Amino acid sequence: MNERIIYVAIVAFALSWPASAALQQPPAQTEPQPNQQQQSQPQQLPHGDGWRLVRSVQLGNSKNYIHMVLIDSKRDMDTAVYGAALSKICRSEPDFCRVRFWNEERHVAQAISFTDAQFKALRAEYVFNRAGSVEQMRYACTVVSDKNQCFSH
């Protein structure tokens, strides 16, 4: 009887050993399907001639965002570049769009609020809010000297 128990235990151990060894091996590498590759790659952010969207920060739990845009420092006096960026970024936002522009990436804000240095480096800001009947584009006075369209730091 003892021999039979020992024999069954040895057979059970021997049969379970290849299964446990297989579980410890890393899974075989498989080629990702085309759809899987697209999902794992970061999504291309909007950009255009003289500008690119760096990030969009959500306003609380709303579906509204503040878009942080980098303007080419050689083109930051060209208001058409700002307009082109607004046209592309805001076209899918019919009720609310807010965009802030900088010409140095190191100053582009990471969050909704920003530091004094980031404010001083801000080149322009656009706000559109259909519910509040607000649409305003303001530039740093070093970009546009018209006091009705500019803000000073």
mmCIF file of C-alpha atoms in Angstrom:
data_model
loop_
_atom_site.group_PDB
_atom_site.id
_atom_site.type_symbol
_atom_site.label_atom_id
_atom_site.label_comp_id
_atom_site.label_asym_id
_atom_site.label_seq_id
_atom_site.Cartn_x
_atom_site.Cartn_y
_atom_site.Cartn_z
ATOM 1 C CA MET A 1 0.000 0.000 0.000
ATOM 2 C CA ASN A 2 2.820 2.441 0.908
ATOM 3 C CA GLU A 3 4.610 1.556 -2.323
ATOM 4 C CA ARG A 4 1.446 2.272 -4.270
ATOM 5 C CA ILE A 5 1.044 5.733 -2.654
ATOM 6 C CA ILE A 6 4.693 6.557 -3.326
ATOM 7 C CA TYR A 7 4.351 5.334 -6.929
ATOM 8 C CA VAL A 8 1.228 7.495 -7.508
ATOM 9 C CA ALA A 9 2.934 10.525 -5.946
ATOM 10 C CA ILE A 10 6.032 10.085 -8.175
ATOM 11 C CA VAL A 11 3.899 9.650 -11.304
ATOM 12 C CA ALA A 12 1.778 12.691 -10.407
ATOM 13 C CA PHE A 13 4.927 14.742 -9.776
ATOM 14 C CA ALA A 14 6.534 13.592 -13.026
ATOM 15 C CA LEU A 15 3.425 14.418 -15.029
ATOM 16 C CA SER A 16 3.015 17.871 -13.473
ATOM 17 C CA TRP A 17 6.649 18.874 -13.934
ATOM 18 C CA PRO A 18 6.515 19.604 -17.724
ATOM 19 C CA ALA A 19 3.301 21.616 -17.232
ATOM 20 C CA SER A 20 4.804 23.776 -14.488
ATOM 21 C CA ALA A 21 8.015 24.255 -16.503
ATOM 22 C CA ALA A 22 5.968 25.454 -19.461
ATOM 23 C CA LEU A 23 4.153 27.974 -17.254
ATOM 24 C CA GLN A 24 7.460 29.488 -16.146
ATOM 25 C CA GLN A 25 8.701 30.153 -19.691
ATOM 26 C CA PRO A 26 8.020 33.560 -21.170
ATOM 27 C CA PRO A 27 5.157 33.592 -23.667
ATOM 28 C CA ALA A 28 6.080 33.283 -27.306
ATOM 29 C CA GLN A 29 6.463 36.602 -29.103
ATOM 30 C CA THR A 30 3.829 37.159 -31.724
ATOM 31 C CA GLU A 31 3.707 39.799 -34.395
ATOM 32 C CA PRO A 32 1.173 42.490 -33.485
ATOM 33 C CA GLN A 33 -1.709 42.859 -35.856
ATOM 34 C CA PRO A 34 -1.893 46.150 -37.804
ATOM 35 C CA ASN A 35 -4.713 47.443 -35.563
ATOM 36 C CA GLN A 36 -2.676 46.714 -32.442
ATOM 37 C CA GLN A 37 0.287 48.674 -33.797
ATOM 38 C CA GLN A 38 -1.873 51.716 -34.481
ATOM 39 C CA GLN A 39 -3.332 51.648 -30.984
ATOM 40 C CA SER A 40 0.067 51.453 -29.293
ATOM 41 C CA GLN A 41 1.544 54.403 -31.202
ATOM 42 C CA PRO A 42 0.862 57.882 -29.806
ATOM 43 C CA GLN A 43 -1.737 59.833 -31.702
ATOM 44 C CA GLN A 44 -0.380 62.602 -33.937
ATOM 45 C CA LEU A 45 -1.242 66.036 -32.513
ATOM 46 C CA PRO A 46 -2.461 68.764 -34.855
ATOM 47 C CA HIS A 47 0.219 70.958 -36.404
ATOM 48 C CA GLY A 48 0.718 73.245 -39.358
ATOM 49 C CA ASP A 49 3.063 75.693 -41.018
ATOM 50 C CA GLY A 50 4.693 77.592 -38.152
ATOM 51 C CA TRP A 51 2.830 75.966 -35.253
ATOM 52 C CA ARG A 52 2.109 72.706 -33.434
ATOM 53 C CA LEU A 53 -0.161 71.640 -30.607
ATOM 54 C CA VAL A 54 1.958 70.550 -27.634
ATOM 55 C CA ARG A 55 -0.826 69.408 -25.298
ATOM 56 C CA SER A 56 -4.464 69.851 -24.393
ATOM 57 C CA VAL A 57 -5.463 70.115 -20.738
ATOM 58 C CA GLN A 58 -9.006 69.271 -19.676
ATOM 59 C CA LEU A 59 -10.938 71.828 -17.642
ATOM 60 C CA GLY A 60 -12.047 69.815 -14.618
ATOM 61 C CA ASN A 61 -14.537 67.103 -15.524
ATOM 62 C CA SER A 62 -15.964 69.048 -18.449
ATOM 63 C CA LYS A 63 -15.397 68.046 -22.037
ATOM 64 C CA ASN A 64 -13.649 71.383 -22.592
ATOM 65 C CA TYR A 65 -9.910 71.801 -23.043
ATOM 66 C CA ILE A 66 -7.254 74.481 -23.061
ATOM 67 C CA HIS A 67 -4.923 73.814 -25.975
ATOM 68 C CA MET A 68 -1.254 74.741 -25.553
ATOM 69 C CA VAL A 69 0.397 75.648 -28.849
ATOM 70 C CA LEU A 70 3.997 76.318 -29.792
ATOM 71 C CA ILE A 71 4.488 78.973 -32.477
ATOM 72 C CA ASP A 72 7.718 79.059 -34.472
ATOM 73 C CA SER A 73 9.699 81.908 -32.899
ATOM 74 C CA LYS A 74 10.579 83.234 -36.365
ATOM 75 C CA ARG A 75 6.863 83.479 -37.232
ATOM 76 C CA ASP A 76 5.354 84.668 -33.941
ATOM 77 C CA MET A 77 4.627 88.160 -35.350
ATOM 78 C CA ASP A 78 2.570 86.650 -38.197
ATOM 79 C CA THR A 79 -1.057 86.646 -37.010
ATOM 80 C CA ALA A 80 -2.010 84.387 -39.934
ATOM 81 C CA VAL A 81 -0.104 81.535 -38.224
ATOM 82 C CA TYR A 82 -2.273 81.960 -35.122
ATOM 83 C CA GLY A 83 -5.399 81.996 -37.272
ATOM 84 C CA ALA A 84 -4.363 78.808 -39.072
ATOM 85 C CA ALA A 85 -3.809 77.062 -35.742
ATOM 86 C CA LEU A 86 -7.193 78.206 -34.428
ATOM 87 C CA SER A 87 -8.928 77.095 -37.583
ATOM 88 C CA LYS A 88 -7.551 73.570 -37.302
ATOM 89 C CA ILE A 89 -7.775 73.152 -33.514
ATOM 90 C CA CYS A 90 -11.186 74.741 -32.926
ATOM 91 C CA ARG A 91 -13.110 73.441 -35.947
ATOM 92 C CA SER A 92 -14.331 70.374 -34.033
ATOM 93 C CA GLU A 93 -15.308 72.396 -30.942
ATOM 94 C CA PRO A 94 -18.478 74.319 -31.837
ATOM 95 C CA ASP A 95 -19.321 75.530 -28.304
ATOM 96 C CA PHE A 96 -16.018 76.147 -26.511
ATOM 97 C CA CYS A 97 -12.411 76.570 -27.553
ATOM 98 C CA ARG A 98 -9.493 78.079 -25.665
ATOM 99 C CA VAL A 99 -5.980 78.191 -27.080
ATOM 100 C CA ARG A 100 -2.795 79.631 -25.597
ATOM 101 C CA PHE A 101 0.324 80.301 -27.646
ATOM 102 C CA TRP A 102 4.025 80.403 -26.764
ATOM 103 C CA ASN A 103 7.138 80.688 -28.912
ATOM 104 C CA GLU A 104 9.463 78.709 -26.627
ATOM 105 C CA GLU A 105 8.647 75.129 -25.712
ATOM 106 C CA ARG A 106 10.198 75.446 -22.259
ATOM 107 C CA HIS A 107 7.487 77.983 -21.356
ATOM 108 C CA VAL A 108 4.471 75.993 -22.604
ATOM 109 C CA ALA A 109 2.267 75.388 -19.567
ATOM 110 C CA GLN A 110 1.743 71.848 -18.274
ATOM 111 C CA ALA A 111 -1.545 72.725 -16.546
ATOM 112 C CA ILE A 112 -4.436 75.177 -16.704
ATOM 113 C CA SER A 113 -2.688 77.658 -14.435
ATOM 114 C CA PHE A 114 0.815 78.833 -15.206
ATOM 115 C CA THR A 115 3.762 80.589 -13.611
ATOM 116 C CA ASP A 116 4.665 84.269 -13.941
ATOM 117 C CA ALA A 117 7.484 83.328 -16.334
ATOM 118 C CA GLN A 118 5.039 81.357 -18.486
ATOM 119 C CA PHE A 119 2.620 84.300 -18.504
ATOM 120 C CA LYS A 120 5.383 86.699 -19.501
ATOM 121 C CA ALA A 121 6.301 84.366 -22.371
ATOM 122 C CA LEU A 122 2.658 83.982 -23.513
ATOM 123 C CA ARG A 123 2.323 85.324 -27.074
ATOM 124 C CA ALA A 124 -1.440 85.110 -27.540
ATOM 125 C CA GLU A 125 -4.656 83.639 -26.188
ATOM 126 C CA TYR A 126 -7.950 82.835 -27.880
ATOM 127 C CA VAL A 127 -11.206 82.237 -26.013
ATOM 128 C CA PHE A 128 -14.507 81.162 -27.542
ATOM 129 C CA ASN A 129 -17.513 80.305 -25.378
ATOM 130 C CA ARG A 130 -20.837 80.153 -27.193
ATOM 131 C CA ALA A 131 -22.852 79.939 -23.938
ATOM 132 C CA GLY A 132 -21.269 83.150 -22.635
ATOM 133 C CA SER A 133 -21.280 84.871 -26.050
ATOM 134 C CA VAL A 134 -17.527 85.346 -25.802
ATOM 135 C CA GLU A 135 -15.049 85.265 -28.657
ATOM 136 C CA GLN A 136 -11.792 87.054 -28.130
ATOM 137 C CA MET A 137 -8.291 86.859 -29.574
ATOM 138 C CA ARG A 138 -5.653 88.796 -27.680
ATOM 139 C CA TYR A 139 -1.958 89.023 -28.435
ATOM 140 C CA ALA A 140 1.010 90.137 -26.400
ATOM 141 C CA CYS A 141 1.563 93.830 -27.149
ATOM 142 C CA THR A 142 4.956 92.871 -28.581
ATOM 143 C CA VAL A 143 3.084 90.888 -31.279
ATOM 144 C CA VAL A 144 0.241 93.349 -32.005
ATOM 145 C CA SER A 145 0.495 96.938 -30.791
ATOM 146 C CA ASP A 146 -3.266 97.692 -31.018
ATOM 147 C CA LYS A 147 -4.318 98.279 -27.395
ATOM 148 C CA ASN A 148 -7.760 96.768 -28.142
ATOM 149 C CA GLN A 149 -6.201 93.459 -29.159
ATOM 150 C CA CYS A 150 -3.213 93.158 -26.848
ATOM 151 C CA PHE A 151 -2.238 92.490 -23.289
ATOM 152 C CA SER A 152 0.955 93.613 -21.604
ATOM 153 C CA HIS A 153 2.933 91.526 -19.212
#
